[in-house]
mmCIF file of C-alpha atoms and ligand atoms in Angstrom:
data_model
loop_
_atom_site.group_PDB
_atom_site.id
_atom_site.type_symbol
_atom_site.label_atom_id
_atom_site.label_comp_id
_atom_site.label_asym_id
_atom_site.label_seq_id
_atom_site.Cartn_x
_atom_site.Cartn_y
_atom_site.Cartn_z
ATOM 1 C CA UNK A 1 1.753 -74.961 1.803
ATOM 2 C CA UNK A 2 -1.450 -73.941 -0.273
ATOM 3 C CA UNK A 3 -2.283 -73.360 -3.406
ATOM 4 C CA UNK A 4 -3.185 -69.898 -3.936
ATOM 5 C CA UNK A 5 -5.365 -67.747 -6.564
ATOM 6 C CA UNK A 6 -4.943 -63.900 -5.875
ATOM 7 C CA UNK A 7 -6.321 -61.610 -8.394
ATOM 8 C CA UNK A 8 -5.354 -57.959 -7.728
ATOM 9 C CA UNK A 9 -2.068 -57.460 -7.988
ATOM 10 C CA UNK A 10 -1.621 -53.854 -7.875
ATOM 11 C CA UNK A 11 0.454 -51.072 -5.101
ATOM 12 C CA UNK A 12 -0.932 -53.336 -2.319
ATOM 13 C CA UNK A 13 -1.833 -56.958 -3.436
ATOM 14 C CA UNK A 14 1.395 -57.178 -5.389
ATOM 15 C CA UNK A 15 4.345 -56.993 -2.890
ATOM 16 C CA UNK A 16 1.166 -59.152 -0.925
ATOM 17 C CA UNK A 17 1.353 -62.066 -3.428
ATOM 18 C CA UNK A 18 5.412 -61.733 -3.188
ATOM 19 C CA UNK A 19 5.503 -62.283 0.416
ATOM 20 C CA UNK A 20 2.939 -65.456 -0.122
ATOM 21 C CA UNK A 21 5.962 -67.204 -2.782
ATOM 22 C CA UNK A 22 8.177 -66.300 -0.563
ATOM 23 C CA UNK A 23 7.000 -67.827 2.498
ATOM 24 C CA UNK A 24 6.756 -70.892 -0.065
ATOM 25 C CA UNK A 25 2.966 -70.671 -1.273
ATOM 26 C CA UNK A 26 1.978 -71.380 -4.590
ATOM 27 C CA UNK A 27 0.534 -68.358 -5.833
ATOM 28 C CA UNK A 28 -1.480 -67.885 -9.232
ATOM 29 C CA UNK A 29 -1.485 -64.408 -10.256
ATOM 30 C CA UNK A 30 -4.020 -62.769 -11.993
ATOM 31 C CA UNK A 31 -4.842 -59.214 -12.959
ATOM 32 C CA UNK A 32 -5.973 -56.657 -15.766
ATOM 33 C CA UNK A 33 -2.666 -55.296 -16.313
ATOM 34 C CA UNK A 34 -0.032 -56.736 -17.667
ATOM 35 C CA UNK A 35 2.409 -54.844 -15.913
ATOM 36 C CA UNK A 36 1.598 -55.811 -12.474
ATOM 37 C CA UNK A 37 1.568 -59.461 -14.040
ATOM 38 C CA UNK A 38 4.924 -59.236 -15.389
ATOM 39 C CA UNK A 39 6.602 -57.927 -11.643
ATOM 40 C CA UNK A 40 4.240 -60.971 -9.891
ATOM 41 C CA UNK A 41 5.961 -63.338 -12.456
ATOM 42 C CA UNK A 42 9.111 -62.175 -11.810
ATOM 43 C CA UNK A 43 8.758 -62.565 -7.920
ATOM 44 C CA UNK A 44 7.872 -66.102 -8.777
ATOM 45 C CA UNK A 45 4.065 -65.776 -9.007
ATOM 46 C CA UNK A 46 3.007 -68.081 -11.822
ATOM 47 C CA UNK A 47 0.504 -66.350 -14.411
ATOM 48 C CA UNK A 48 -2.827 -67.112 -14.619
ATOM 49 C CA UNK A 49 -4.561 -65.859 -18.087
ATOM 50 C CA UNK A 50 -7.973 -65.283 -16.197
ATOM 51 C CA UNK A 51 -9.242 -64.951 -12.978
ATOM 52 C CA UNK A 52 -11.303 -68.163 -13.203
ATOM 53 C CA UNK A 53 -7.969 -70.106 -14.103
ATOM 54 C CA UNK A 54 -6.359 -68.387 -10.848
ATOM 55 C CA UNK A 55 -8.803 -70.268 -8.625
ATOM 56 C CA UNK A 56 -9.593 -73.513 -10.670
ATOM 57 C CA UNK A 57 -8.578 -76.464 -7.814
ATOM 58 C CA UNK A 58 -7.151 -73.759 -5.585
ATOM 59 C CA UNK A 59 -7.473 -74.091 -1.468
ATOM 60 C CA UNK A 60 -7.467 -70.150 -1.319
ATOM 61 C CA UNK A 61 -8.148 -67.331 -3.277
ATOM 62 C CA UNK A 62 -7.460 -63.678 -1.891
ATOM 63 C CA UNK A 63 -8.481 -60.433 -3.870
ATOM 64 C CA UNK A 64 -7.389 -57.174 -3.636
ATOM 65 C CA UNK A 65 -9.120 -54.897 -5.842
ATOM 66 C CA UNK A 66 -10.196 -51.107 -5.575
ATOM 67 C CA UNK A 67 -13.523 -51.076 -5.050
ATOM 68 C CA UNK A 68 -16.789 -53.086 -3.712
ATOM 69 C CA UNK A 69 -18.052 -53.028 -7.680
ATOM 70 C CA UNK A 70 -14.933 -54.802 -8.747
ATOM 71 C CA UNK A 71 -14.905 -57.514 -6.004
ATOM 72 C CA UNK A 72 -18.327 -58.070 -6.542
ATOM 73 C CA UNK A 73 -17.811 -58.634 -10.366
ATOM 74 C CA UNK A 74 -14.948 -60.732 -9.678
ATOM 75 C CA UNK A 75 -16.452 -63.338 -7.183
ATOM 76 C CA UNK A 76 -19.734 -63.245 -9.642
ATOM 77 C CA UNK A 77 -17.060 -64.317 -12.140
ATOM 78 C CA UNK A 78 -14.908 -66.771 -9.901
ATOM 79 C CA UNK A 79 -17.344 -68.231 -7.603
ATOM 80 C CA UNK A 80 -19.028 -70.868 -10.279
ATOM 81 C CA UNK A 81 -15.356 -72.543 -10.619
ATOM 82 C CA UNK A 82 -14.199 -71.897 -6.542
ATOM 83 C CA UNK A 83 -14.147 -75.706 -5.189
ATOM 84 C CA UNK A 84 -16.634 -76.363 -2.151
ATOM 85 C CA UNK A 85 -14.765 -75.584 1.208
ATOM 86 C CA UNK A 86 -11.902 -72.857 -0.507
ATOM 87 C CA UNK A 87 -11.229 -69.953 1.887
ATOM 88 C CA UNK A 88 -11.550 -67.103 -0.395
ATOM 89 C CA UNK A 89 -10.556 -63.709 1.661
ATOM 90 C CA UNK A 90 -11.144 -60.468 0.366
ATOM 91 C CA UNK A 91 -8.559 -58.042 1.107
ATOM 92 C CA UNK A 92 -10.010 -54.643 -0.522
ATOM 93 C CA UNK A 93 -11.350 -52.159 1.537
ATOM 94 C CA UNK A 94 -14.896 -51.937 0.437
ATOM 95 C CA UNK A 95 -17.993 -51.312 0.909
ATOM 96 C CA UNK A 96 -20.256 -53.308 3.581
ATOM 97 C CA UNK A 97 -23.285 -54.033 1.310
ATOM 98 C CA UNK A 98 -20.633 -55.471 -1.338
ATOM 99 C CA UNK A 99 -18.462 -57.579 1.352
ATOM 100 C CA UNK A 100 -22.110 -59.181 2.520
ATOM 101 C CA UNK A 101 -22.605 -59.916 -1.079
ATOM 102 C CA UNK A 102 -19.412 -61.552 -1.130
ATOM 103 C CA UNK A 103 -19.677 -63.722 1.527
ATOM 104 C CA UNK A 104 -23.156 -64.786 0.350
ATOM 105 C CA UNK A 105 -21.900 -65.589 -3.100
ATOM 106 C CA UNK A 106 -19.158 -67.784 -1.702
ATOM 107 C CA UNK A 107 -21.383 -69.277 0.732
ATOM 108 C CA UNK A 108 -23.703 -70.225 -2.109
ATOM 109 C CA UNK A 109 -21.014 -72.811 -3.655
ATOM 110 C CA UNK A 110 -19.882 -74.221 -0.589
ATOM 111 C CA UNK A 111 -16.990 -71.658 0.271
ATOM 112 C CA UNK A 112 -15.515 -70.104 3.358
ATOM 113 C CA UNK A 113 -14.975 -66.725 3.248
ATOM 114 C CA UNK A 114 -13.733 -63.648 5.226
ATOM 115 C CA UNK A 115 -13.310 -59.946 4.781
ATOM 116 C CA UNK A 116 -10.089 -58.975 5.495
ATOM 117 C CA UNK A 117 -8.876 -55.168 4.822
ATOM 118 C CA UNK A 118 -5.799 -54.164 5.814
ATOM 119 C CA UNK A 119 -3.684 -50.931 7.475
ATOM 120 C CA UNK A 120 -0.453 -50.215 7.240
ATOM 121 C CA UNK A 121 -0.143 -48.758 3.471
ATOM 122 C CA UNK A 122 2.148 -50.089 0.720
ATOM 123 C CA UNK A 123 5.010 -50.130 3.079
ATOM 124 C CA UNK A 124 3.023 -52.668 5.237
ATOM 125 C CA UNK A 125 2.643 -54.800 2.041
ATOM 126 C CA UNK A 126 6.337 -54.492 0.996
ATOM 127 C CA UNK A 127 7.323 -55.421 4.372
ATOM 128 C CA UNK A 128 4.358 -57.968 5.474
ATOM 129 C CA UNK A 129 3.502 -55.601 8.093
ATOM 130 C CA UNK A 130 -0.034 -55.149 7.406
ATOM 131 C CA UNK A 131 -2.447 -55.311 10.216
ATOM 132 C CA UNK A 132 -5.242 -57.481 9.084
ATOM 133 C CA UNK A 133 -9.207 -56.783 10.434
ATOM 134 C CA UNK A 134 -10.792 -59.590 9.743
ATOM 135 C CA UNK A 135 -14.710 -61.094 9.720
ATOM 136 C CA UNK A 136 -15.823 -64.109 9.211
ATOM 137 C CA UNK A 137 -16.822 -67.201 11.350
ATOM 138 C CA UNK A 138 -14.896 -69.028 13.303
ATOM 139 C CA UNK A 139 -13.558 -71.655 11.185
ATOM 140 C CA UNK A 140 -12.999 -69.667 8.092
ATOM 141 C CA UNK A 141 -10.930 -67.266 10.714
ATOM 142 C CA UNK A 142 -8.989 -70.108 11.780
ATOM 143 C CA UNK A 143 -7.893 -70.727 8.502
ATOM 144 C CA UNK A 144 -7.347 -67.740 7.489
ATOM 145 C CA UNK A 145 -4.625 -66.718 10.134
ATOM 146 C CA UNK A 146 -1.862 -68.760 8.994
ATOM 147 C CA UNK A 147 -2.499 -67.590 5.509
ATOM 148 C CA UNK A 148 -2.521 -64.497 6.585
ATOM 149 C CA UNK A 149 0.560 -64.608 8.438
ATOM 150 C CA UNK A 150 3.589 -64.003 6.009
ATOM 151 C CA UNK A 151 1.787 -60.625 4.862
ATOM 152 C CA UNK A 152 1.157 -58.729 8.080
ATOM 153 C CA UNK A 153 2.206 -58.667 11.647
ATOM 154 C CA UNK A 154 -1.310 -59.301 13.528
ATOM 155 C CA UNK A 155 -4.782 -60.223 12.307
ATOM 156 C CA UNK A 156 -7.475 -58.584 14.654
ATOM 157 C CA UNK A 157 -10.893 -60.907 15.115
ATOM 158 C CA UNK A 158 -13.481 -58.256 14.302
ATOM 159 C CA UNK A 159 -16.476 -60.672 14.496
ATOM 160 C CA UNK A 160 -19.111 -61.828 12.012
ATOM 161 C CA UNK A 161 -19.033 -61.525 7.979
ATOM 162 C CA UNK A 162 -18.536 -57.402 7.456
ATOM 163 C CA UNK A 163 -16.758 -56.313 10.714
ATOM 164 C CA UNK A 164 -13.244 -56.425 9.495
ATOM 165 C CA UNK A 165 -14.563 -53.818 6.746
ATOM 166 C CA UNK A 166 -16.873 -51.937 9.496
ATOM 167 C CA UNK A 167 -13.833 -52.071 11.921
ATOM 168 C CA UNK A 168 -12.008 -50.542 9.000
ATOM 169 C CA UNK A 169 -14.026 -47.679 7.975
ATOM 170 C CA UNK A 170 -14.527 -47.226 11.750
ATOM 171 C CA UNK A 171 -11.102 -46.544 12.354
ATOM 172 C CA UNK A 172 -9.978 -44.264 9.215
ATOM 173 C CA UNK A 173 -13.184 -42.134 9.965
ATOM 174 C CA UNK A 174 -11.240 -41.763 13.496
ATOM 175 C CA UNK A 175 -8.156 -41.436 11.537
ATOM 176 C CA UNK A 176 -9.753 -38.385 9.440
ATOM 177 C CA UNK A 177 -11.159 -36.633 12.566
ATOM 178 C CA UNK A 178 -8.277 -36.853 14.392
ATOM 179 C CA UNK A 179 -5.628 -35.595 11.709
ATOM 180 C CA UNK A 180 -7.665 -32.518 10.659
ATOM 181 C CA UNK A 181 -8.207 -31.470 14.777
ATOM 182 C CA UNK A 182 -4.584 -32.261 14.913
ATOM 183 C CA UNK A 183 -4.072 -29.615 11.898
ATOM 184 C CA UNK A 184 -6.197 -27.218 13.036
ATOM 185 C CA UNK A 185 -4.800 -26.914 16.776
ATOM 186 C CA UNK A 186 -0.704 -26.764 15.356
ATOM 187 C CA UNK A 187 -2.229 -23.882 12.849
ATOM 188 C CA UNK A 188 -3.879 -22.207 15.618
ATOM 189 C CA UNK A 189 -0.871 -22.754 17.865
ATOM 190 C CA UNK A 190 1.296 -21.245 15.369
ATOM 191 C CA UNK A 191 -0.571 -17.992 15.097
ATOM 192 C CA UNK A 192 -0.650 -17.564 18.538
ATOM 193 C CA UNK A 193 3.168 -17.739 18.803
ATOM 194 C CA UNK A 194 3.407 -21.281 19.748
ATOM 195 C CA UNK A 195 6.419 -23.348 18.191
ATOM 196 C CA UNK A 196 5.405 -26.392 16.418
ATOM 197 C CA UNK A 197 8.131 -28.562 19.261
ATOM 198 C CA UNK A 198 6.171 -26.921 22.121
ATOM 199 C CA UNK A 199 2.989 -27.820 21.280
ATOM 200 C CA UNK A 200 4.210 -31.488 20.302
ATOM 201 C CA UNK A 201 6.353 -31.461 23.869
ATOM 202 C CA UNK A 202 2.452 -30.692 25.515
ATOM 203 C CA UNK A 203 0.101 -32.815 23.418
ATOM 204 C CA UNK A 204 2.078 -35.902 22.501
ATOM 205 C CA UNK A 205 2.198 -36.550 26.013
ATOM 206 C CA UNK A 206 -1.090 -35.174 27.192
ATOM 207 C CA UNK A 207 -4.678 -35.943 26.659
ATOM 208 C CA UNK A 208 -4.876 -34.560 23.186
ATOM 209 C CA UNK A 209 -2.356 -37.060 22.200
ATOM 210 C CA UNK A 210 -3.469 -39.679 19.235
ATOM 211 C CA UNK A 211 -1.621 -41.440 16.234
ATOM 212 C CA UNK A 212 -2.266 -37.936 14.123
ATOM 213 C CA UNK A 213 0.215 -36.621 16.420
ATOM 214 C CA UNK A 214 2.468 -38.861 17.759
ATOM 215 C CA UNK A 215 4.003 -41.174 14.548
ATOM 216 C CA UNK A 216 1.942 -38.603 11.819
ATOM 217 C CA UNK A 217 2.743 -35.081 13.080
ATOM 218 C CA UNK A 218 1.536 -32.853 10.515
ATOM 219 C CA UNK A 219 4.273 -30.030 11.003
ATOM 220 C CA UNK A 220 8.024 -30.828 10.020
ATOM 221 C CA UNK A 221 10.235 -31.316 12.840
ATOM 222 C CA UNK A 222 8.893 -33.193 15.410
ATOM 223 C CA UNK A 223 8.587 -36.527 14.147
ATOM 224 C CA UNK A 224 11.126 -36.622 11.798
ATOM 225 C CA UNK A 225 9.554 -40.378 9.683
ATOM 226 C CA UNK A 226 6.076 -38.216 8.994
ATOM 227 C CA UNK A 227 5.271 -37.097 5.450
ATOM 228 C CA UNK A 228 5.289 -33.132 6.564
ATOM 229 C CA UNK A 229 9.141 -33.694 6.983
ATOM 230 C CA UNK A 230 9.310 -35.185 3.343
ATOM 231 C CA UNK A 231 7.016 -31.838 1.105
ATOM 232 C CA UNK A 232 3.986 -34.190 2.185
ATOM 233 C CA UNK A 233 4.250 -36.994 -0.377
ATOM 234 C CA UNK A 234 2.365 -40.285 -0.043
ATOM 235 C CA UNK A 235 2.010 -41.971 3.237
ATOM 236 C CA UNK A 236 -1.495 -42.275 2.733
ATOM 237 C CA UNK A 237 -2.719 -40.162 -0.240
ATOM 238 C CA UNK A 238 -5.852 -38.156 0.731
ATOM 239 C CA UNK A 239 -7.218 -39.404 -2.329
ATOM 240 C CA UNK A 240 -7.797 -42.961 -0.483
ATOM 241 C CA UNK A 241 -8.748 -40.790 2.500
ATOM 242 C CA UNK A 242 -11.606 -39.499 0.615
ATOM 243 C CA UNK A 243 -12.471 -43.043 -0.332
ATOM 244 C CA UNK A 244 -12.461 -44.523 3.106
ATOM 245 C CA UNK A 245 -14.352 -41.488 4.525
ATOM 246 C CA UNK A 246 -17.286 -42.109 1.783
ATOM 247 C CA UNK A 247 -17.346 -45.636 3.148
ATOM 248 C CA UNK A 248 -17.555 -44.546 6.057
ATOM 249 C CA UNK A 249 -20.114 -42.157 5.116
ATOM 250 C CA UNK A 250 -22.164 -45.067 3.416
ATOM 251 C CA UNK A 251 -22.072 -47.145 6.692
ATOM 252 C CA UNK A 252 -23.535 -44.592 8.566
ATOM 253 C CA UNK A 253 -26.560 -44.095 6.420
ATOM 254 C CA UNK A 254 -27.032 -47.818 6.030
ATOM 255 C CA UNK A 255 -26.823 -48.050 9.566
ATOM 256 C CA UNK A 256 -28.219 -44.888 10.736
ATOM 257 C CA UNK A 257 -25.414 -43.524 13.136
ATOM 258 C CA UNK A 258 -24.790 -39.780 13.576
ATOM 259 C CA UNK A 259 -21.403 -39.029 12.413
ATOM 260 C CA UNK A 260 -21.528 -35.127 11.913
ATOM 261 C CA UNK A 261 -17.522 -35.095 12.223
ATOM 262 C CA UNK A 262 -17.462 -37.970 9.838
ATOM 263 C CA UNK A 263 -19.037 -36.250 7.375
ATOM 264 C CA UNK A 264 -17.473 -32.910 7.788
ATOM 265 C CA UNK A 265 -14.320 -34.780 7.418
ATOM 266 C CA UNK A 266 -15.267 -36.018 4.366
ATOM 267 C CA UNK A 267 -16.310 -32.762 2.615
ATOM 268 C CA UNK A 268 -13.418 -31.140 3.575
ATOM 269 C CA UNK A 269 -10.900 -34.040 1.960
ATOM 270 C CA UNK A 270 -13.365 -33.645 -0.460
ATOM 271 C CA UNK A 271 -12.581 -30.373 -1.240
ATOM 272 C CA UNK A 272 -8.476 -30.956 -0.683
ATOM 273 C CA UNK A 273 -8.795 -33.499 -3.349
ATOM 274 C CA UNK A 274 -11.180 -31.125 -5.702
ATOM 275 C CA UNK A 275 -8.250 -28.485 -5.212
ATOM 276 C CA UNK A 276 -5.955 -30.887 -7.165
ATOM 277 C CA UNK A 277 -4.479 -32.488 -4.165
ATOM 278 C CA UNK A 278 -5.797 -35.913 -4.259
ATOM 279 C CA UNK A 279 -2.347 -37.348 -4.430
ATOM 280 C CA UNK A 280 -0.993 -35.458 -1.137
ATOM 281 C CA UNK A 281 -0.366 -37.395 1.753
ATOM 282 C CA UNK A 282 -3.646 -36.708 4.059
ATOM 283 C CA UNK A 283 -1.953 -34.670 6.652
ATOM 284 C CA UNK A 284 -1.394 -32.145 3.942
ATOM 285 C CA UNK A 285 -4.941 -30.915 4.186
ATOM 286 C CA UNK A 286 -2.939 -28.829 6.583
ATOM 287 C CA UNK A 287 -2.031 -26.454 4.260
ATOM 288 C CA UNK A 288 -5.755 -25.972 3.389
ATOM 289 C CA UNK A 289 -5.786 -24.311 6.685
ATOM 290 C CA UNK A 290 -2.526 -22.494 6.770
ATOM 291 C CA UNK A 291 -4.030 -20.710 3.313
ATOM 292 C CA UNK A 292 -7.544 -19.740 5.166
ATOM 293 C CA UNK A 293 -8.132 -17.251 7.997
ATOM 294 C CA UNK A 294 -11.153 -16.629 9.629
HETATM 295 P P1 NAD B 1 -4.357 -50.422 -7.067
HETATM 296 O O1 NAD B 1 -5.247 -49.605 -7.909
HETATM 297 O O2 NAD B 1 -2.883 -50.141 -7.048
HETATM 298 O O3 NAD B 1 -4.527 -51.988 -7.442
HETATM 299 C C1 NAD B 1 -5.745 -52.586 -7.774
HETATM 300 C C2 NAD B 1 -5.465 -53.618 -8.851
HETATM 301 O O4 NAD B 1 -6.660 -54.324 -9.161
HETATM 302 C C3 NAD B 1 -4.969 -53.008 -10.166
HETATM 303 O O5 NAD B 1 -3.714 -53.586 -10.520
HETATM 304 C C4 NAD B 1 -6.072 -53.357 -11.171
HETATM 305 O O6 NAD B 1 -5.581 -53.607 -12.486
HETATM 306 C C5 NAD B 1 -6.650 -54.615 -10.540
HETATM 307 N N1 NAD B 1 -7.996 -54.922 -10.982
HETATM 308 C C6 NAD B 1 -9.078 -54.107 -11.062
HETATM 309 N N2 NAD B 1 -10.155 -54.790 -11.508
HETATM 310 C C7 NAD B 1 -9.742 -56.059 -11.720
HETATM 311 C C8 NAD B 1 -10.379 -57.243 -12.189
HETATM 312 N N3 NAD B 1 -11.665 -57.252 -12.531
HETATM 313 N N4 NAD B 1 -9.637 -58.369 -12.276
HETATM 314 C C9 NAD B 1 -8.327 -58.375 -11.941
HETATM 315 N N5 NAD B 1 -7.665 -57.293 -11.489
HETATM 316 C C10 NAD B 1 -8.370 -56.153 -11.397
HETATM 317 O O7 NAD B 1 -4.937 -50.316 -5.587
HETATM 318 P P2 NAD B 1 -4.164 -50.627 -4.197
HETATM 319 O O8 NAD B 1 -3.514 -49.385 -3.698
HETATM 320 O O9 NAD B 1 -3.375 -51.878 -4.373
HETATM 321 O O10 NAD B 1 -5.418 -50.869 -3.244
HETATM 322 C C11 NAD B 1 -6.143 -52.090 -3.254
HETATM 323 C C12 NAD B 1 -7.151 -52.063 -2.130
HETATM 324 O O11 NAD B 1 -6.465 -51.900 -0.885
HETATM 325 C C13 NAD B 1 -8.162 -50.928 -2.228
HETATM 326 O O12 NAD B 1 -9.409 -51.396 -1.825
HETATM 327 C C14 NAD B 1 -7.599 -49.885 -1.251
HETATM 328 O O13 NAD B 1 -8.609 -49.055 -0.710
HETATM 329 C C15 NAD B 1 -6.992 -50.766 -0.186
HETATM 330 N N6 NAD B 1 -5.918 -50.145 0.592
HETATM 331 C C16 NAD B 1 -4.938 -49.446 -0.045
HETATM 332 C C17 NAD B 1 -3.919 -48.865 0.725
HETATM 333 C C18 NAD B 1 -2.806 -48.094 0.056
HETATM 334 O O14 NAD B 1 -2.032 -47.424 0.778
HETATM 335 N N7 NAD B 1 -2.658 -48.151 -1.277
HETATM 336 C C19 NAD B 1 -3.921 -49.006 2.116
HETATM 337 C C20 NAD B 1 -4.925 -49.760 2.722
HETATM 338 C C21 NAD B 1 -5.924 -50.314 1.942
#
């Protein structure tokens, strides 16, 4: 079992931490507020007062933080005090320019490191059903899996440093695209007299089928566990939609791909959010369209 630092401890990286105690790691906790401290503690977490004691002499230090500017500031912080050869893996979901500086500031003290953000939502951390896409090279991935483990259900090789986060904002951007088509075609059903069952019965089964529709229907009824049965709460709140999407948006400038869906996805989320809706599950942005008409 390994000593672990893991600063972060907030809707995701808290019930994260818990499920590292309780698969009998030894988990120093550190994080801004003392809230999240006090619940870590109480899981059995023991408290570290700053992040640099949370990684003195540890094997393995895991962040999960909101942003690429706070995991950058953090490992600027941590890194000077990381021993040579800790695996330090990044959980956030940020972006790639800050995960390469990461990886370059850990490589510069003798660390292993590997991006590793995460689906599955804060469910998937209460549970340790998180799917993990992770980058890194081979040894660091080796040794990250079984750390890994107790927090997720499967850890997907991605490739090199970065393409667990570029697998990541890869697959929300899908996620985006997908949802709002999946919106617009049950709206457009509806007007044209089509029950919401129907069109599930067709597409669910069909080659318009995808995730938006099958587990995340956006209509009540049909797949009774989706957020539209439940006045659309949080799920996934289209506030970290918005995030993911400007990621996303960020990767394709730095890399030069056309996304013109991408980005269309991510004004109109924009605009859900601007609308006061930030915290509404992201297959609300259906009623964005069920209060427009051509
Ligand atoms: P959160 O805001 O609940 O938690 C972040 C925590 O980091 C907070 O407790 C905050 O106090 C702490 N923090 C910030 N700066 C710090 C610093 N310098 N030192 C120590 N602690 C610091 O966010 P979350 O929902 O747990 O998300 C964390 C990451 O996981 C984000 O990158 C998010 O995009 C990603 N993610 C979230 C979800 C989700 O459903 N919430 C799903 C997938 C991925």
């Amino acid at each position: 079992m390994a000593t672990i630092g893991f600063i972060g401890l907030g809707n995701m990286g808290g019930p994260m931490a818990l499920n590292l105690v309780k698969a009998g790691h030894d988990v120093r906790a550190f994080d801004l507020s003392p809230d999240t401290i006090k619940i870590a503690q109480e899981g059995g977490c023991s408290v570290a007062d700053t992040a640099i004691d949370a990684v003195e002499d540890a094997e393995v230090v895991i962040t999960m933080l909101p942003a690429g500017k706070h995991v950058v500031a953090v490992y600027d912080e941590i890194c000077p005090y990381v021993s040579a050869h800790t695996l330090m893996i990044d959980c956030s979901t940020i972006d790639i320019e800050s995960a390469k500086a990461a990886h370059d500031m850990a490589a510069s003290v003798g660390a292993v490191s590997v991006d590793a953000p995460v689906s599955g939502g804060i469910m998937g951390a209460i549970n340790g059903t998180l799917t993990f896409m992770a980058g890194g090279n081979d040894g660091a991935l080796d040794r990250a899996e079984p750390i890994l483990e107790p927090m997720g259900s499967r850890t997907v090789r991605c490739g090199a440093v970065t393409a667990g986060q570029a697998a990541k904002v890869c697959n929300n951007m899908i996620l985006a695209v997908t949802m709002i088509g999946t919106c617009e075609a049950f709206e457009m059903g509806k007007r044209l007299g089509l029950e919401d069952q129907a069109l599930f019965d067709v597409v669910s089964t069909a080659s318009g089928q995808s995730w938006s529709t099958t587990t995340y229907c956006p209509v009540p009824g049909p797949v009774p566990t989706s957020p539209a049965n439940n006045d659309y709460k949080p799920g996934f709140a289209a506030a970290l939609m918005l995030k993911d999407l400007g990621l996303a948006q960020e990767a394709a400038e730095q890399s030069g791909a056309s996304t013109p869906l991408g980005n269309h996805a991510y004004e109109l989320y924009q605009k859900f959010c601007a609308d006061g809706h930030g915290d509404v599950d992201f297959s609300g942005i259906i009623k964005m369209l069920q209060s427009e008409k051509k």
